[in-house]
Amino acid sequence: MSILLILVPISLFLGCVGMLGFFWTLRSDQYDDLDGSSMRILSDQYDEKPKPQESTAPKKR
Amino acid sequence: MSVSACPACGSGGITEAVLDKTSAVAQSSSADQTLLFSLPDIHCAACIAGVEAGVSRLAGVRDARVNLTRKQLRLTADPALEGRVIEALSNLGYRALPLDTSTLATRRDEAGRRLLMRLGVSGFAMMNVMLLSVSVWSGAADVTRDFLHLVSAVIALPAVAFAAVPFFTSAFGALRAGRLNMDVPISLAIVLASLTSLYETIHGGEHAYFDAALSLTFFLLLGRYLNHITRASSLSAAAELAALEPRKALLCGPVPQLVPVETLKLGDVVLVPMGAHVPVDGEIISGQGEVDTARLTGETMPQPVSPGREVFAGMVNLGEALEVRMTRAPEASLAARIRALVEQAETARSRYTGLAEQAARIYAPLVHGLAALAFLGWYLVSGDLRLSVTIATAVLIITCPCALGLAVPAVMSAAVSRLFSLGVLVKDGSAIERMAVIDKIVFDKTGTLTRGKPELVSDLPPEQLALAAGLARGSAHPLSEAVLARADALGIAPVSDLVDRVEHPGLGVSAHWRGQAVALGRSDWVDPEGTTSGAEIQNALGIGEQAVSLRYVDSIRPETSDLLAWCHGAKLAPALLSGDRAETVQELADRYGLKVLGAAVMPDEKLELIQGQGAHVAMVGDGLNDTAAMQAASVSIAPGAALDITRRTADFILMNDDLSRIPKLARISSQARKRILENFAIAAIYNMVAVPVAFFGYATPLAAAIAMSTSSILVSLNAYRLYRSAS
C-alpha cells in the first residue's frame, strides 16, 4: 500500500487544479448565460476572441 | 408657448430648466447607468446579433449585451434614453420591458457569489474525502485506514473552516441574542463531527465522520444558496414613494425662486409650469387648463381645472402655468399620507413567517433535545465519554437538517424558474407561499383590466383622420395619442400642410388647412352650439363650419373575460377597486359579475378597503394610487406596463401584460406549496427512521453518508416535479 503515498497526493493535486479551474470560470462570469454562449458560436463576429464582458457590478440607481 | 399669469415669471427658457428641477423624479447628473430590459421574445443566435447591433447603433448607448438565458438586454446609457431603446427594439420586432435590478431574475450580487464559492470548496472537498472514505468502508485497516483518515482530516478541516462560516456567524448571532435558530444545531453538528473525527484519527479509532461533516456543509450551503436567489429584495415601496415626491418648488415672487418644499409656509404661492408636477396640496388662484391625476386616482383622462379648484402634490400640469396657493403642509399632503400608510403596511407584511421558519421553530429545540438525551443516556449506561459524544454527534448529523434545509429553497427556486419561463417575474419568493392560500382577488380597473389608454373608435373617412392626425401630432394629450395611433394602425399619414398650428391648453389644437379653419379638441370648444352627451369620452374635429364627433373608449383587455370566469370558478370572489367614476366602474362590474369594492376612491381609501378584506387577498393593480393598497394585500401583482414604482414593489410582474398568466401563477403556487409540504413529510419520515438508528449506536459514517445524500436527493427530485407539471 505504499503506492498510496504517491497516488493520494497526486489525486489531491489534480482535485485542487479542478477546483481552481472552477473558481476561474466562476469569476469570469462564464455561468451567466449558458444558452447565449452556446448560440454565440454561430455568429462569425467573435471568431478572433469572445465578446468582452462588461463590468459585473451594476451601478445603483 | 406658455402664458404665465405671474408677470415676472419667464418664458420658455425658465420652463425647460424648471421642468427638470421640479420634476418629481430625483435626477442625478446625466451619468450613464446600467439599464436592464426584459426581452421575452428572443430565442436564437440571430436575435442576439440583431438586438446587440440594433441597439449599439443608437447614440449614447454602450456595452449592449444580450443574456439569452434570462432573456434580458443589459447596456450602459443615460437613463433618459430608455424610451428610445424600447422604440428601437420594437422596430426590430422585439417587445421590451424596462427592468429594475430588484426583480429576482436580474440580481447579481457579491453575497451570492461568495456562497457559490463556498459551495464549490465544500463540494470538491466532499468528493475527495468521500473517495478516501469509500476506501475505508471497503475494508482498509490499521495503518492504511489511519493514513486515509489523516489525509481526510487535512482536506476536511480547512474546507469546513472556510465553507461553513455562514452557519457559524448566524448561529453565533442567534445565541448572542439568546435565541435558537436552524443554524445552531447545524453548526453544532458540523463542529462536533469534525472534532470527534479528529480525535478518532489521532487515537487510531475506527470511525471518522469527515465526509459527513462535509456533506452536511455542502447540502446546507446548497439550500442556503437557493434560498438566497429567491429571497425578497430589500426594495421598500415607501422609500420609493419618498423619492417620487417633489422636493423643490418654484416660489412665486418678483423673481421666481426654486426653494425646497419644506421651507414653504401655508399661504405661499408656487408656480407650476406646463409639464411640471404640482409640488404641494393647494388651491389654484390663477391659470386654467388640465391636470393629469393618473398618479393619484388612476383616471386616464385629464381633469379640467380652473381658479378655486383643489390640486394635490403629484398631479402633472398639462396646460398653461398655474399658480397654486399651498393649503396643506408638505408632510400632510396626500402623497405623504399615502407614503406613511405604505410604510405601515410594509412593516406588517415583513412579519410574515414562511413555512420554512415555522418548521425551523419546531426543529431546532427538538434536535438539541434528542442529542442531549442521547449523550446523557449513553453516558449513564456506559460511562464512556468518547462513545457518548460520538453517538450524540451521530444523532445530530443524522437528524440532518439537509432535507429540511433544502425542502423549501429547492421548491422555491424551481417555482421561480418555472414562473419566469411562463412570463411572470417574481420579486419575492415567499409570495409564492402566500399566493397558494389566497381566497379573494381584487382588481384595479384602469390600466389593469383595461388598457389604460383611450382608443379612437369612431369610423372616420381617411381624409378626416389624416387631418385629425396632423392636428394631433406633437401633442402629448392621451386623446391626441389615440388619434395618431389609429392613423398609424390604418397606415394613414398625417397631413403636413397645416398652417398656424396653435395649441390652446385645456381646449385643443387649432390651425388653418387649405384655406379653412380647422380644430381638434373639446367638443364644447370646437362646436359650441352642438349637442354632446356627457358619459363617454369625446372630442370633436372641426373643419370650417362642420364638426365631426370623435368617440374614444378605454378598451378592456381581451383576456379579461376568461380570467374573470376562472376567478369565479376558483371561488375567488373577484372585486373591482377603482379611482374611476362610479358609473364606469359599475358598468364593468355588471358586465362580468364582479363585486364593486369601491369606486371613485382615493389611494388611502383603497388601502383601507383592502385591509378590510382579510389576510388572504391578492390585489392586481398598475398605478401609484394602487401601490399602497397592494402593499397591504397579501399578494400583489402588476402588469408589465405598470408605473415604475408599482412594478418595482409588486410581488409578481406579468411580463407581457397578459392577465391570463394569473391562473397559471395560482396553479404553480399551489403546486409549490404541496411540494413543500411533501418535502417536510419526507424529511419527517426520514428522521423518524434515522434517529432511532443513530440513537442506538448503529449510525456508522457509511450509514450517515447514505442517509444524508438520499434524503437530500429525494427532496430535490420532489421539487423538480414542478418543472414537469402541466401548466
PDB file of C-alpha atoms in Angstrom, chain A residues 1 3-6 8-9 11-23 25-29 31-43 45-46 50-61, chain B residues 32-36 43-45 48-49 52 56 62-70 74 76 79 82 99-101 106 108 110 113 116-121 124-125 128 131-132 144 147-148 151 154-155 162 644 648:
ATOM      1  CA  MET A   1       0.000   0.000   0.000  1.00  0.00           C
ATOM      2  CA  ILE A   3       1.733   3.243  -3.639  1.00  0.00           C
ATOM      3  CA  LEU A   4      -0.903   5.278  -1.819  1.00  0.00           C
ATOM      4  CA  LEU A   5       1.798   7.654  -0.697  1.00  0.00           C
ATOM      5  CA  ILE A   6       2.214   8.654  -4.324  1.00  0.00           C
ATOM      6  CA  VAL A   8      -3.085  10.276  -2.808  1.00  0.00           C
ATOM      7  CA  PRO A   9      -1.033  13.442  -3.197  1.00  0.00           C
ATOM      8  CA  SER A  11      -5.150  12.927  -6.812  1.00  0.00           C
ATOM      9  CA  LEU A  12      -5.345  15.736  -4.288  1.00  0.00           C
ATOM     10  CA  PHE A  13      -3.268  17.909  -6.525  1.00  0.00           C
ATOM     11  CA  LEU A  14      -5.476  17.191  -9.505  1.00  0.00           C
ATOM     12  CA  GLY A  15      -8.520  17.869  -7.365  1.00  0.00           C
ATOM     13  CA  CYS A  16      -7.075  21.246  -6.419  1.00  0.00           C
ATOM     14  CA  VAL A  17      -6.408  22.092 -10.024  1.00  0.00           C
ATOM     15  CA  GLY A  18     -10.005  21.252 -10.805  1.00  0.00           C
ATOM     16  CA  MET A  19     -11.251  23.471  -8.003  1.00  0.00           C
ATOM     17  CA  LEU A  20      -9.097  26.379  -9.104  1.00  0.00           C
ATOM     18  CA  GLY A  21     -10.400  25.911 -12.602  1.00  0.00           C
ATOM     19  CA  PHE A  22     -13.932  26.073 -11.226  1.00  0.00           C
ATOM     20  CA  PHE A  23     -13.145  29.315  -9.431  1.00  0.00           C
ATOM     21  CA  THR A  25     -14.864  30.001 -14.544  1.00  0.00           C
ATOM     22  CA  LEU A  26     -16.950  31.445 -11.730  1.00  0.00           C
ATOM     23  CA  ARG A  27     -15.006  34.672 -11.609  1.00  0.00           C
ATOM     24  CA  SER A  28     -15.060  35.219 -15.317  1.00  0.00           C
ATOM     25  CA  ASP A  29     -18.858  35.004 -15.325  1.00  0.00           C
ATOM     26  CA  TYR A  31     -22.103  30.693 -15.929  1.00  0.00           C
ATOM     27  CA  ASP A  32     -24.105  33.841 -16.524  1.00  0.00           C
ATOM     28  CA  ASP A  33     -25.587  32.982 -19.850  1.00  0.00           C
ATOM     29  CA  LEU A  34     -25.145  29.379 -20.862  1.00  0.00           C
ATOM     30  CA  ASP A  35     -27.766  29.466 -23.617  1.00  0.00           C
ATOM     31  CA  GLY A  36     -26.343  32.652 -25.081  1.00  0.00           C
ATOM     32  CA  SER A  37     -22.782  31.369 -25.066  1.00  0.00           C
ATOM     33  CA  SER A  38     -23.833  28.280 -26.949  1.00  0.00           C
ATOM     34  CA  MET A  39     -25.566  30.445 -29.540  1.00  0.00           C
ATOM     35  CA  ARG A  40     -22.830  32.976 -29.996  1.00  0.00           C
ATOM     36  CA  ILE A  41     -20.525  30.500 -31.684  1.00  0.00           C
ATOM     37  CA  LEU A  42     -22.888  30.543 -34.626  1.00  0.00           C
ATOM     38  CA  SER A  43     -22.110  34.140 -35.438  1.00  0.00           C
ATOM     39  CA  GLN A  45     -18.444  38.195 -35.229  1.00  0.00           C
ATOM     40  CA  TYR A  46     -16.286  36.784 -32.479  1.00  0.00           C
ATOM     41  CA  PRO A  50     -15.024  36.219 -27.325  1.00  0.00           C
ATOM     42  CA  LYS A  51     -17.126  39.331 -26.795  1.00  0.00           C
ATOM     43  CA  PRO A  52     -15.694  41.150 -23.775  1.00  0.00           C
ATOM     44  CA  GLN A  53     -17.814  41.120 -20.656  1.00  0.00           C
ATOM     45  CA  GLU A  54     -18.759  44.448 -19.221  1.00  0.00           C
ATOM     46  CA  SER A  55     -18.199  45.192 -15.542  1.00  0.00           C
ATOM     47  CA  THR A  56     -20.014  42.824 -13.247  1.00  0.00           C
ATOM     48  CA  ALA A  57     -21.479  45.107 -10.633  1.00  0.00           C
ATOM     49  CA  PRO A  58     -24.464  47.148 -11.803  1.00  0.00           C
ATOM     50  CA  LYS A  59     -24.364  50.728 -10.671  1.00  0.00           C
ATOM     51  CA  LYS A  60     -27.034  51.667  -8.173  1.00  0.00           C
ATOM     52  CA  ARG A  61     -29.730  53.985  -9.395  1.00  0.00           C
TER      53      ARG A  61
ATOM     54  CA  ASP B  32     -24.526  56.782 -17.668  1.00  0.00           C
ATOM     55  CA  GLN B  33     -26.100  53.954 -15.805  1.00  0.00           C
ATOM     56  CA  THR B  34     -26.654  50.281 -16.366  1.00  0.00           C
ATOM     57  CA  LEU B  35     -30.095  49.777 -17.866  1.00  0.00           C
ATOM     58  CA  LEU B  36     -31.825  46.452 -17.974  1.00  0.00           C
ATOM     59  CA  HIS B  43     -34.666  32.810 -28.742  1.00  0.00           C
ATOM     60  CA  CYS B  44     -31.734  32.339 -31.115  1.00  0.00           C
ATOM     61  CA  ALA B  45     -28.349  33.469 -32.379  1.00  0.00           C
ATOM     62  CA  ILE B  48     -28.633  38.125 -30.130  1.00  0.00           C
ATOM     63  CA  ALA B  49     -26.792  39.585 -33.102  1.00  0.00           C
ATOM     64  CA  GLU B  52     -26.940  43.939 -29.981  1.00  0.00           C
ATOM     65  CA  SER B  56     -25.438  49.682 -30.257  1.00  0.00           C
ATOM     66  CA  ARG B  62     -22.540  51.498 -24.888  1.00  0.00           C
ATOM     67  CA  ASP B  63     -21.801  47.897 -23.988  1.00  0.00           C
ATOM     68  CA  ALA B  64     -25.009  46.322 -25.157  1.00  0.00           C
ATOM     69  CA  ARG B  65     -25.108  42.661 -24.248  1.00  0.00           C
ATOM     70  CA  VAL B  66     -27.899  40.122 -24.542  1.00  0.00           C
ATOM     71  CA  ASN B  67     -28.360  37.373 -21.985  1.00  0.00           C
ATOM     72  CA  LEU B  68     -30.286  34.621 -23.728  1.00  0.00           C
ATOM     73  CA  THR B  69     -30.814  32.527 -20.587  1.00  0.00           C
ATOM     74  CA  ARG B  70     -32.530  35.291 -18.699  1.00  0.00           C
ATOM     75  CA  ARG B  74     -28.078  44.968 -20.425  1.00  0.00           C
ATOM     76  CA  THR B  76     -24.838  51.349 -20.358  1.00  0.00           C
ATOM     77  CA  PRO B  79     -31.444  56.696 -18.322  1.00  0.00           C
ATOM     78  CA  GLU B  82     -34.714  54.318 -22.142  1.00  0.00           C
ATOM     79  CA  LEU B  99     -36.439  46.117 -15.615  1.00  0.00           C
ATOM     80  CA  ASP B 100     -35.260  47.133 -12.259  1.00  0.00           C
ATOM     81  CA  THR B 101     -32.345  45.392 -10.619  1.00  0.00           C
ATOM     82  CA  THR B 106     -31.825  40.204 -12.572  1.00  0.00           C
ATOM     83  CA  ARG B 108     -26.068  39.735  -9.464  1.00  0.00           C
ATOM     84  CA  GLU B 110     -21.483  39.553  -4.088  1.00  0.00           C
ATOM     85  CA  ARG B 113     -21.095  34.704  -5.419  1.00  0.00           C
ATOM     86  CA  LEU B 116     -21.184  29.769  -4.661  1.00  0.00           C
ATOM     87  CA  MET B 117     -17.514  29.799  -3.892  1.00  0.00           C
ATOM     88  CA  ARG B 118     -18.051  28.162  -0.516  1.00  0.00           C
ATOM     89  CA  LEU B 119     -20.321  25.685  -2.212  1.00  0.00           C
ATOM     90  CA  GLY B 120     -17.531  24.900  -4.650  1.00  0.00           C
ATOM     91  CA  VAL B 121     -14.952  24.401  -1.935  1.00  0.00           C
ATOM     92  CA  PHE B 124     -14.712  19.483  -4.058  1.00  0.00           C
ATOM     93  CA  ALA B 125     -13.596  18.652  -0.559  1.00  0.00           C
ATOM     94  CA  ASN B 128     -12.308  13.974  -2.456  1.00  0.00           C
ATOM     95  CA  LEU B 131     -13.169   8.920  -2.295  1.00  0.00           C
ATOM     96  CA  LEU B 132     -10.960   8.238   0.646  1.00  0.00           C
ATOM     97  CA  THR B 144      -3.802   2.396   5.816  1.00  0.00           C
ATOM     98  CA  PHE B 147      -3.378   7.310   6.833  1.00  0.00           C
ATOM     99  CA  LEU B 148      -6.567   7.804   4.859  1.00  0.00           C
ATOM    100  CA  VAL B 151      -5.489  12.830   4.653  1.00  0.00           C
ATOM    101  CA  VAL B 154      -6.124  17.577   6.198  1.00  0.00           C
ATOM    102  CA  ILE B 155      -8.660  18.216   3.438  1.00  0.00           C
ATOM    103  CA  PHE B 162     -13.846  28.155   5.244  1.00  0.00           C
ATOM    104  CA  ASP B 644     -42.301  52.122 -12.446  1.00  0.00           C
ATOM    105  CA  ARG B 648     -40.820  47.503  -8.617  1.00  0.00           C
TER     106      ARG B 648
END
